[in-house]
Short mmCIF file of C-alpha atoms and ligand atoms in Angstrom, two decimals:
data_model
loop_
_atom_site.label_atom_id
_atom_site.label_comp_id
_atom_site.label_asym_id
_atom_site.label_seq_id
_atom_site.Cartn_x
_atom_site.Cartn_y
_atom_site.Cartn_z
CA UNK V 1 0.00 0.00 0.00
CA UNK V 2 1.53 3.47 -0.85
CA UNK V 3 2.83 6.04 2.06
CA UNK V 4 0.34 8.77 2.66
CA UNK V 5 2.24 11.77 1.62
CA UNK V 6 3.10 13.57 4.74
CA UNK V 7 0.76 16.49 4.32
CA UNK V 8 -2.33 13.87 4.14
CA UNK V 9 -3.67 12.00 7.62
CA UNK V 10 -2.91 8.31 7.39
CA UNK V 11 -5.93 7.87 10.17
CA UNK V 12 -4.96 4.00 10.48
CA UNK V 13 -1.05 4.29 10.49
CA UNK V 14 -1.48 6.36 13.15
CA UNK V 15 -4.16 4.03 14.91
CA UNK V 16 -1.56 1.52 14.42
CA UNK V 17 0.90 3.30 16.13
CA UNK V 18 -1.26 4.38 19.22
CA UNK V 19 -1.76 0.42 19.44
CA UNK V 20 1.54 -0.54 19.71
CA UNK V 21 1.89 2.02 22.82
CA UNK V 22 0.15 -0.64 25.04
CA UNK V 23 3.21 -2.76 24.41
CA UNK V 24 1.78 -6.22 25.21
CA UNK V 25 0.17 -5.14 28.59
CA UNK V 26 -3.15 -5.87 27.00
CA UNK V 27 -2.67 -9.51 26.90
CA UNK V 28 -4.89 -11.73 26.99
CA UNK V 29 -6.51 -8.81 24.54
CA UNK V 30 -5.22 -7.74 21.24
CA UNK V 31 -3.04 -4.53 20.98
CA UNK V 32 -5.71 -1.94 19.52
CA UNK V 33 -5.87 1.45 18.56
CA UNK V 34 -8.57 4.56 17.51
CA UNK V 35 -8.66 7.54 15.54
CA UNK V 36 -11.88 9.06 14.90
CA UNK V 37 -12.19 11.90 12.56
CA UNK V 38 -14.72 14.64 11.45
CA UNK V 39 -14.16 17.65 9.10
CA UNK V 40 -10.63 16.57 8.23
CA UNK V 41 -9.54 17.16 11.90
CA UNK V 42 -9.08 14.43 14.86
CA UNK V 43 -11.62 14.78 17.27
CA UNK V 44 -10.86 11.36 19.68
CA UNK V 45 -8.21 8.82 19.73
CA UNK V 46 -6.86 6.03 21.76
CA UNK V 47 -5.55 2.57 22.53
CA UNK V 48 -6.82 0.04 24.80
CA UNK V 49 -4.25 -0.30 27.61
CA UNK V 50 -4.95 -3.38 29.03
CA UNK V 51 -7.36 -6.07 29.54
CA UNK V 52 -10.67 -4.66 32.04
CA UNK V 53 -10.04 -0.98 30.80
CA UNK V 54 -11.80 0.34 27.88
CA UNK V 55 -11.52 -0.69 24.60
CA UNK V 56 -10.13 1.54 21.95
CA UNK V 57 -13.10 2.45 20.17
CA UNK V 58 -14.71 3.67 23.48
CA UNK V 59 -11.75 5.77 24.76
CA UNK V 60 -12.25 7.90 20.83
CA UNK V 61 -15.85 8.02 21.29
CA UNK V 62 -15.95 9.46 24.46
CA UNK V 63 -13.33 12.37 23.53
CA UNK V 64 -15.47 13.03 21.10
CA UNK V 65 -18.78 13.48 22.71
CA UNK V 66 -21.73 14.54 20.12
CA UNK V 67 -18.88 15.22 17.84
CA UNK V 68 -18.64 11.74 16.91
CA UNK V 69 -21.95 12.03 15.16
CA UNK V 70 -20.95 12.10 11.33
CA UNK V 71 -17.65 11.14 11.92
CA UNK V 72 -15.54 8.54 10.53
CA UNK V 73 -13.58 5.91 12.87
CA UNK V 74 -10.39 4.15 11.93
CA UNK V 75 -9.67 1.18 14.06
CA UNK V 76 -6.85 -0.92 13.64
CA UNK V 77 -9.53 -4.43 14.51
CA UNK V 78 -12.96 -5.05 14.02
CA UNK V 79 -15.10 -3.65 16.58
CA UNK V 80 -16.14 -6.46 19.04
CA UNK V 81 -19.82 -7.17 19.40
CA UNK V 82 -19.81 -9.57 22.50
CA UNK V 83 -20.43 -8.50 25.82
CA UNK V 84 -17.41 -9.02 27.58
CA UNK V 85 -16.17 -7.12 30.79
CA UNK V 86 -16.91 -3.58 28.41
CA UNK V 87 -19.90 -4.50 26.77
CA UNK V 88 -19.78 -4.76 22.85
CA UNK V 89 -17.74 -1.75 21.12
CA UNK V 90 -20.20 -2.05 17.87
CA UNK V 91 -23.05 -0.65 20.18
CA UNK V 92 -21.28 2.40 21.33
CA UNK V 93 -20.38 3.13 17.31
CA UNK V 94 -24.05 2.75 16.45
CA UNK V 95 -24.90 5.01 19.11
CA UNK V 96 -22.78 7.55 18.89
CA UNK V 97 -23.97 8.39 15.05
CA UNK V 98 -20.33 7.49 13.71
CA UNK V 99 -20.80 7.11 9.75
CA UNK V 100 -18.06 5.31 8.56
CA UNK V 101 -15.72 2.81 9.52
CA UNK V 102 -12.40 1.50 8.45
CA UNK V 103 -11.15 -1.47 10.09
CA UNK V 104 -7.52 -2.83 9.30
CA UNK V 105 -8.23 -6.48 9.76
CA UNK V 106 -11.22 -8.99 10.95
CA UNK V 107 -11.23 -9.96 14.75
CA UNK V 108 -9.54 -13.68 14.38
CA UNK V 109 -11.70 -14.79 17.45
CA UNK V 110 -14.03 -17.48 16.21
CA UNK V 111 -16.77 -15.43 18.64
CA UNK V 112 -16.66 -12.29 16.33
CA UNK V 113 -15.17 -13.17 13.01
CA UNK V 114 -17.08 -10.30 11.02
CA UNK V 115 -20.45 -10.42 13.16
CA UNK V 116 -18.89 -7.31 14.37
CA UNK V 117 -18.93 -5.88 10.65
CA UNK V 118 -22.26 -7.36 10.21
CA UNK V 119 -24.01 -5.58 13.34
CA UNK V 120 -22.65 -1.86 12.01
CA UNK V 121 -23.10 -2.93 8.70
CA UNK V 122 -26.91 -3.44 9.51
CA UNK V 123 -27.10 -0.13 11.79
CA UNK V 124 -26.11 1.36 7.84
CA UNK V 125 -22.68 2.45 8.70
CA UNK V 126 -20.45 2.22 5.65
CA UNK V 127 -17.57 -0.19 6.84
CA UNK V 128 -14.18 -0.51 4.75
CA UNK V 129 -11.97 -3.39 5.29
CA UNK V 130 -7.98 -4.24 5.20
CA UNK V 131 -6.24 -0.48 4.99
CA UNK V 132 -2.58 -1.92 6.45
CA UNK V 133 -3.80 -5.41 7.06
CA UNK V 134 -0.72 -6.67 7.57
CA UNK V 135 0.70 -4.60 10.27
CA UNK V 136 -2.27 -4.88 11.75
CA UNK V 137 -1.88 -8.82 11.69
CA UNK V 138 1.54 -8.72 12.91
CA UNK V 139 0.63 -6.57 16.00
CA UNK V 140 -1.72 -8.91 17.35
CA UNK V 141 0.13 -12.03 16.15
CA UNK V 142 0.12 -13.41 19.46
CA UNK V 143 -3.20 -12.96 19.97
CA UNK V 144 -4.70 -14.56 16.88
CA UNK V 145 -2.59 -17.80 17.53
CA UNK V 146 -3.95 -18.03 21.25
CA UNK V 147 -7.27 -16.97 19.61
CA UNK V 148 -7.78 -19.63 17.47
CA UNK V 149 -5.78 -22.65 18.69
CA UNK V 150 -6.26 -22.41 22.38
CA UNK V 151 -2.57 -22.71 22.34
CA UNK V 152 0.14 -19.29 23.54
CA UNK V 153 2.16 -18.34 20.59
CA UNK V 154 5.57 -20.44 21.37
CA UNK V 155 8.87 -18.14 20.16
CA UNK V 156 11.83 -20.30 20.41
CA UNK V 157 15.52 -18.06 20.90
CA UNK V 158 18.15 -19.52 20.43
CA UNK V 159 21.42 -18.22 21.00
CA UNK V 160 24.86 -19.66 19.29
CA UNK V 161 28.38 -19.15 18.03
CA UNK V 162 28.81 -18.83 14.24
CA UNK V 163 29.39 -22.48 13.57
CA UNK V 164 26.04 -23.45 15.76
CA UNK V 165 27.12 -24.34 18.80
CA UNK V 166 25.57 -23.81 22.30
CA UNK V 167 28.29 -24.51 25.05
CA UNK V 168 32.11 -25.72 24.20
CA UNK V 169 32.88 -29.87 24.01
CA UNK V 170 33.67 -29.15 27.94
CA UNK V 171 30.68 -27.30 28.54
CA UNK V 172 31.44 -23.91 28.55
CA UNK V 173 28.65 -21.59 27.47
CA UNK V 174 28.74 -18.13 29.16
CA UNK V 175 28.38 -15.76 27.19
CA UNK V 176 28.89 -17.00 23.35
CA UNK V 177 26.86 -13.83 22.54
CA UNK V 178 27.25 -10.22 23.19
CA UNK V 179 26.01 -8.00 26.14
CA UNK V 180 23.76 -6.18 23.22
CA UNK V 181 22.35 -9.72 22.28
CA UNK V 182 21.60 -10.02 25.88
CA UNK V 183 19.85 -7.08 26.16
CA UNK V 184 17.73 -7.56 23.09
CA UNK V 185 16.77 -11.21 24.56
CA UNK V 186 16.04 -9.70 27.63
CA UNK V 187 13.64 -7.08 26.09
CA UNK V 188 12.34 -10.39 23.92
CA UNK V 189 11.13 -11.63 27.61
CA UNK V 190 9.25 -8.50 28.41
CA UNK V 191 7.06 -9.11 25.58
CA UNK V 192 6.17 -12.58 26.55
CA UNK V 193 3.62 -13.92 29.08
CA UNK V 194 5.73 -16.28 29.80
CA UNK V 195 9.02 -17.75 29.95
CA UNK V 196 10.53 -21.49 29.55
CA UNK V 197 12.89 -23.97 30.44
CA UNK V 198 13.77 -27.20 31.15
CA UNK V 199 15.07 -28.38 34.07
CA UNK V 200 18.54 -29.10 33.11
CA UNK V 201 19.03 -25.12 32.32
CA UNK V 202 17.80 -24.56 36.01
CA UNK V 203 20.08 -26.99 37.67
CA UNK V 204 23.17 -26.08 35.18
CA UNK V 205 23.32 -22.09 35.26
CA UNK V 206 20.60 -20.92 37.89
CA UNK V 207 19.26 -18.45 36.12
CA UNK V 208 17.18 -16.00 37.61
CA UNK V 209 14.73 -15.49 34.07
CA UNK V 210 14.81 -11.87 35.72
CA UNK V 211 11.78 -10.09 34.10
CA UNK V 212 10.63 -6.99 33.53
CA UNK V 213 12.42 -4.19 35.40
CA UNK V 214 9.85 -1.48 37.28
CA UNK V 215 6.76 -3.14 36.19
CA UNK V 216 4.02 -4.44 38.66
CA UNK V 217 4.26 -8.01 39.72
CA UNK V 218 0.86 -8.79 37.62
CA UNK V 219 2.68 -7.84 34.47
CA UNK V 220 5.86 -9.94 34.90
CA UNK V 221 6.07 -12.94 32.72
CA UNK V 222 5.54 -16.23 34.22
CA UNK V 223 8.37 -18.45 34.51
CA UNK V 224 7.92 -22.13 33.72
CA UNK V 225 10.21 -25.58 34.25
CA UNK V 226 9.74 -28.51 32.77
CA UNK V 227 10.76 -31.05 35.66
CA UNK V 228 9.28 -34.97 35.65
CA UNK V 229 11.10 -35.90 38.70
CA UNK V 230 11.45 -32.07 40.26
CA UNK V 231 14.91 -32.59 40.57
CA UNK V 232 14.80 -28.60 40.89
CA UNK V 233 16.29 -27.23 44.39
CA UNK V 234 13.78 -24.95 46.37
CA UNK V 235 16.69 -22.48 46.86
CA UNK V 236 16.64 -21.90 42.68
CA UNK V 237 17.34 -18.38 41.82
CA UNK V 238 13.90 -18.77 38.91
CA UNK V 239 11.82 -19.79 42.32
CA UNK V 240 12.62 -17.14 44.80
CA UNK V 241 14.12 -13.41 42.73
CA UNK V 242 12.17 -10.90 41.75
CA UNK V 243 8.14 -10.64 41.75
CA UNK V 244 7.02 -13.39 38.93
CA UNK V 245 5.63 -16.20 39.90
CA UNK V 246 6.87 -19.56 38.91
CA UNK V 247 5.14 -23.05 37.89
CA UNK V 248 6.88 -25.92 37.88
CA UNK V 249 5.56 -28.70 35.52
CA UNK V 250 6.00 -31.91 36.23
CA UNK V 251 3.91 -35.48 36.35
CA UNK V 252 1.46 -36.90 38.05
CA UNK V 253 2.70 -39.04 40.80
CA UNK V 254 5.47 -37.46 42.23
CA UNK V 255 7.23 -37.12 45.30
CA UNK V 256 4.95 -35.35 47.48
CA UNK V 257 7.97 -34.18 49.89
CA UNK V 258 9.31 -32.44 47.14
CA UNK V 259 6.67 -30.72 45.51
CA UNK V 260 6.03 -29.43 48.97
CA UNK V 261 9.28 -27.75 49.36
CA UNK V 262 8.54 -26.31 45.98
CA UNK V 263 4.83 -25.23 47.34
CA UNK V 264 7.16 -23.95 50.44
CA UNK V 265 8.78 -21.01 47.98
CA UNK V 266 5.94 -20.05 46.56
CA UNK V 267 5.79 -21.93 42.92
CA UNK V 268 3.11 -23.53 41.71
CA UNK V 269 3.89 -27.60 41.09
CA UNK V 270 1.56 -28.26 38.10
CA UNK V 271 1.36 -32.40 37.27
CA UNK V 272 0.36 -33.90 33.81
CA UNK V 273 0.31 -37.09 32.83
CA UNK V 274 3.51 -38.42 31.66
CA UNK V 275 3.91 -38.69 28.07
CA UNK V 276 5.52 -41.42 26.71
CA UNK V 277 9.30 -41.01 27.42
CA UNK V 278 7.83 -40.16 31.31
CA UNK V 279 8.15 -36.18 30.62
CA UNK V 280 5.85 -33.42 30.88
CA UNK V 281 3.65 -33.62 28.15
CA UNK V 282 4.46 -30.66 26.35
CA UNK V 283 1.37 -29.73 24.23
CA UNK V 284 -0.84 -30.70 26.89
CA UNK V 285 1.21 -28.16 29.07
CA UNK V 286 0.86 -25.44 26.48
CA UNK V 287 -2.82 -25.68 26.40
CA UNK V 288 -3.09 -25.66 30.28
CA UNK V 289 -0.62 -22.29 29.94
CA UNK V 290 -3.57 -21.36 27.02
CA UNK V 291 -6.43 -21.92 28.76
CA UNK V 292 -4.64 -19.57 32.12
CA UNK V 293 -4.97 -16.80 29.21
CA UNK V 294 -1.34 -16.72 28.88
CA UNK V 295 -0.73 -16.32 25.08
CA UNK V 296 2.87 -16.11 24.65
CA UNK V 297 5.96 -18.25 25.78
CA UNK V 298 9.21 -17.73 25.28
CA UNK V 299 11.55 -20.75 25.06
CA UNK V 300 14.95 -20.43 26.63
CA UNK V 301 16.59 -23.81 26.08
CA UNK V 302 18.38 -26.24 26.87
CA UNK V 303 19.16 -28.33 24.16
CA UNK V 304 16.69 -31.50 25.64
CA UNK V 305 14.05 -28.93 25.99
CA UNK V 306 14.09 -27.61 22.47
CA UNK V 307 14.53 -31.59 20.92
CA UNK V 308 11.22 -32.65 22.20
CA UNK V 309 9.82 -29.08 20.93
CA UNK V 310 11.09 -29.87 17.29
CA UNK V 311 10.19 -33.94 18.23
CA UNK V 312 6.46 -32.49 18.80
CA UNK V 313 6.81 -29.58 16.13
CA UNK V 314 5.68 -27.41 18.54
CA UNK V 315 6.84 -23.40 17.65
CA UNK V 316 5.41 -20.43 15.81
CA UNK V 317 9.14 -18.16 15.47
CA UNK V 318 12.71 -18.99 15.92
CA UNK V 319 15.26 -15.71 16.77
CA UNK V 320 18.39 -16.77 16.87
CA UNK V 321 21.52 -14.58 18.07
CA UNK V 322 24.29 -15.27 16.62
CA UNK V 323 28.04 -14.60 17.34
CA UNK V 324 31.15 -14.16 15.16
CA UNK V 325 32.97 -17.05 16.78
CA UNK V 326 33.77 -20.43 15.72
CA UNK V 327 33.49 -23.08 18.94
CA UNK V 328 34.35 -26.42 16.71
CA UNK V 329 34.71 -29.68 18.16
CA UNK V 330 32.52 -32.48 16.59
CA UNK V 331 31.05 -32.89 20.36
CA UNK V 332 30.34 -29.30 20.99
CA UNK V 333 26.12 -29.31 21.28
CA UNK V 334 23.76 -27.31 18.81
CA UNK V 335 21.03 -25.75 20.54
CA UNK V 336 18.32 -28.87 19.52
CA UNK V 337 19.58 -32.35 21.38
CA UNK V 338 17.04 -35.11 21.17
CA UNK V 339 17.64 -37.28 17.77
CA UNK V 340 17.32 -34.85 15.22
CA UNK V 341 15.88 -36.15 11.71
CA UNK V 342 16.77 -39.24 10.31
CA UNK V 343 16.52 -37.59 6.50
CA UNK V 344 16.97 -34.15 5.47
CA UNK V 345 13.39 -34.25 3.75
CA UNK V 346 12.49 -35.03 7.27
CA UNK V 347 14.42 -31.47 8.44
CA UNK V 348 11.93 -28.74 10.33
CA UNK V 349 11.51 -26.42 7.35
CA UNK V 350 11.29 -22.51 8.64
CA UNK V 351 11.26 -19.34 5.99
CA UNK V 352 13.42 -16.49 7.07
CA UNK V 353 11.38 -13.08 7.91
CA UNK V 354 14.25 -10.90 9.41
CA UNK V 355 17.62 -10.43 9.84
CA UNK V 356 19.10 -7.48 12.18
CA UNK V 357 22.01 -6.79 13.68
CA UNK V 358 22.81 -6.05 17.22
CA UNK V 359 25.81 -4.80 18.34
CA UNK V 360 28.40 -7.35 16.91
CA UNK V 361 26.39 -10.43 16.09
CA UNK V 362 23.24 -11.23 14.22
CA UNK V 363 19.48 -11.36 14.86
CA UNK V 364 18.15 -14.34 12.62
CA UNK V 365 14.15 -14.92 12.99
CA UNK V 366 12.52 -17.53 11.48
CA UNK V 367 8.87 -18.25 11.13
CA UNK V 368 6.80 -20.89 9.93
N1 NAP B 401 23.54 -21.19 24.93
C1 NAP B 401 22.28 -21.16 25.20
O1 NAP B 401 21.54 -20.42 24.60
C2 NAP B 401 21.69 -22.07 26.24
C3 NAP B 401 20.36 -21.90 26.62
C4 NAP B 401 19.83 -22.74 27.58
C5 NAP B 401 20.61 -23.74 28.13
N2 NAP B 401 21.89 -23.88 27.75
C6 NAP B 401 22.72 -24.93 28.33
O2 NAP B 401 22.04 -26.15 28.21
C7 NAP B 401 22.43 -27.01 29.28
C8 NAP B 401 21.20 -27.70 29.84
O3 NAP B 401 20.58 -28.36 28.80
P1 NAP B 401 19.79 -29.71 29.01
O4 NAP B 401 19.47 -30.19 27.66
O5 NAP B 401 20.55 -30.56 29.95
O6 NAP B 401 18.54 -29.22 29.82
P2 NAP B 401 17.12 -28.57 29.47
O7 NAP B 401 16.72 -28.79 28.07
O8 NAP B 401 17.08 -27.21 30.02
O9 NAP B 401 16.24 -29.47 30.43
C9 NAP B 401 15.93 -30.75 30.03
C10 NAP B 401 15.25 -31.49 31.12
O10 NAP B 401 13.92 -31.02 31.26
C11 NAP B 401 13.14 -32.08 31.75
N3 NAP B 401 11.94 -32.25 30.95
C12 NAP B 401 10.71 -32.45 31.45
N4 NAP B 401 9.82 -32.65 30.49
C13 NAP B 401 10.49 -32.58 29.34
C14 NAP B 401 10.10 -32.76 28.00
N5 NAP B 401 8.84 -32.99 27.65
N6 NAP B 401 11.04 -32.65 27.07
C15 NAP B 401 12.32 -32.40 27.38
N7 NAP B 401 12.75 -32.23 28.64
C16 NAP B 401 11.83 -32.33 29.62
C17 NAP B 401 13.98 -33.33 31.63
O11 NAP B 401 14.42 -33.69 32.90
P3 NAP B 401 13.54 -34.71 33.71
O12 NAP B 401 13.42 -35.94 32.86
O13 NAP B 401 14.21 -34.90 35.00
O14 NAP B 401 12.22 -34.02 33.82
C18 NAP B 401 15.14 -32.92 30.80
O15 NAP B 401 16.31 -33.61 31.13
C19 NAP B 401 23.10 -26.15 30.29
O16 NAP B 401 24.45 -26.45 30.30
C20 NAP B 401 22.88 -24.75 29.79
O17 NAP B 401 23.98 -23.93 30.06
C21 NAP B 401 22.45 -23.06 26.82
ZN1 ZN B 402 -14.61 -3.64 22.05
#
């Protein structure tokens, strides 16, 4: 779609970018912005800030007061017509008179799906679909995964030396990437609900999985270990620093002395049951993180961890950071363990969507 030239209003681009101001706090809601316009000039504008508050729509409306009769509304997703905790957005248009309506993209939730189209449509309000569609998609990416499947949107990073390895034959592993890489993984987390690991990570490097820095203990991504036999020691760094909360995984079945120690420092021992090689079941664990409304995880390794992802294809985005240094060594781990493919036909296929760089090494993302 062309650029507006910069003496014209580009109503949704800037909808779009009042969206993105919530950054992520909205979840389990969609990012979503407002510009309503009458007589060339904006007369209410906003962005839903997170989920309870008021939606987008409502926040423009109410700037507007009678103005809004006439207008013309730019919202970067369809209105919703369901009464959730708000009530439905598509009322509020109707009654405040607006005349037209451009809406970027159709709400992916199965509940709406264009029924919010169909109730202005009926109230005769002109409606226009798909102005910057695709940013609009990408913003509430998570969302429309989670939306549809049940399932968060699962971002694997990855982080590895030129030649694709994780740790040196002896082990060594900290820090193959920069302090810039760091950084940009750490600002990955703050966009995630939550954040993953397996056990082995945990007992190797006790990581804290530090979070978000000056933001409310509600907001702070949850931190989740995989751990059939919680092997995990109650005095873990991920269990006790900072204000997330933690949930171990693990199976049904096991020791109730230790998951009470866990229970002592405040996580949250979760049990499936075991899938066949006796681990946490992943999926079924995604769906239970899914149906909490958490719609993002972020994947931190180790290598076990991510083998059973690729084993179970689980994964909507690879980023990988990558250094400018060769490890070698034949025994030196990648970042997937497991088996691997037998066949190259067999391989994980992935399409590259971006490639940054930050500081000295690379920024490699990979979707689906
Ligand atoms: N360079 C990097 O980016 C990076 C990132 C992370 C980790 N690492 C390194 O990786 C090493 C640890 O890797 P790791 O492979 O031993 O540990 P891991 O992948 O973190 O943890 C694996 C463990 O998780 C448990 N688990 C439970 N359910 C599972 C399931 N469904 N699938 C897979 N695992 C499940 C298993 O232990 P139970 O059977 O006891 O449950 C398994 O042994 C450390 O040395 C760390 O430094 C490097
Ligand atoms: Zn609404």
């Amino acid at each position: 779609m062309a650029e507006a030239a910069d003496n014209q209003p580009d109503p949704m681009r800037r909808a779009l970018s009042l969206a993105a101001r919530a950054d992520f706090a909205t979840s389990p809601n969609p990012m979503v912005g407002a510009v309503l316009m009458n007589g060339g000039e904006i007369i209410g504008e906003g962005f839903h800030h997170r989920a309870g508050e008021p939606h987008a729509e409502v926040i423009a409306l109410e700037q507007a007061g009678e103005r809004a009769r006439g207008a013309e509304l730019w919202v970067t997703l369809e209105p919703c017509c369901t009464t959730g905790r708000t009530g439905p957005c598509t009322q509020r248009v109707i009654a405040a008179g607006v005349a037209r309506v451009h809406v970027a993209m159709v709400d992916p939730n199965p509940a709406v799906d264009g029924a919010g189209l169909a109730d202005l449509r009926r109230a005769g309000i002109e409606v226009v679909v798909g102005e910057r569609r695709e940013e609009a998609a990408r913003l509430i990416e998570f969302y429309s995964v989670w939306v549809r499947t049940g399932l968060p949107f699962l971002t694997l990073k990855l982080a590895t030396s030129l030649d694709g390895k994780v740790a040196t034959a002896g082990g060594d592993s900290q820090w193959i990437t920069s302090a810039e890489a760091r950084a940009d993984g750490h600002r990955l987390r703050h966009t995630h609900d939550a954040i993953m690991v397996g056990a082995g990570t945990v007992i190797a490097d006790d990581p804290e999985l530090s979070a978000r820095p000056g933001v409310e203990a509600a907001r702070q991504p949850l931190r989740v270990v995989v751990d059939s036999h919680l092997r995990l020691d109650p005095g873990a760094r991920m269990l006790r620093s900072g204000d997330a909360k933690a949930v171990v995984a693990t199976v049904t079945g096991v020791d109730g002395e230790r998951r009470s120690r866990l229970e002592d420092v405040g996580a949250e021992v979760v049990e499936f049951p075991a899938d066949g090689a006796g681990r946490v079941p992943l999926r079924q664990l995604l769906g239970w993180l899914g149906s909490r409304k958490l719609i993002s995880v972020l994947v931190e390794g180790g290598p076990t961890l991510l083998g059973a992802i690729q084993a179970d294809g689980l994964g909507n985005r690879v980023i990988a950071y990558l250094a400018p240094i060769i490890i070698g060594g034949a025994s030196a781990p990648g970042p997937f363990g497991g088996d691997g493919v037998a066949r190259l036909p067999q391989a994980w296929r992935w399409h590259w969507t971006e490639a940054a760089m930050v500081g000295p090494d690379l920024r490699l993302t990979a979707e689906l």
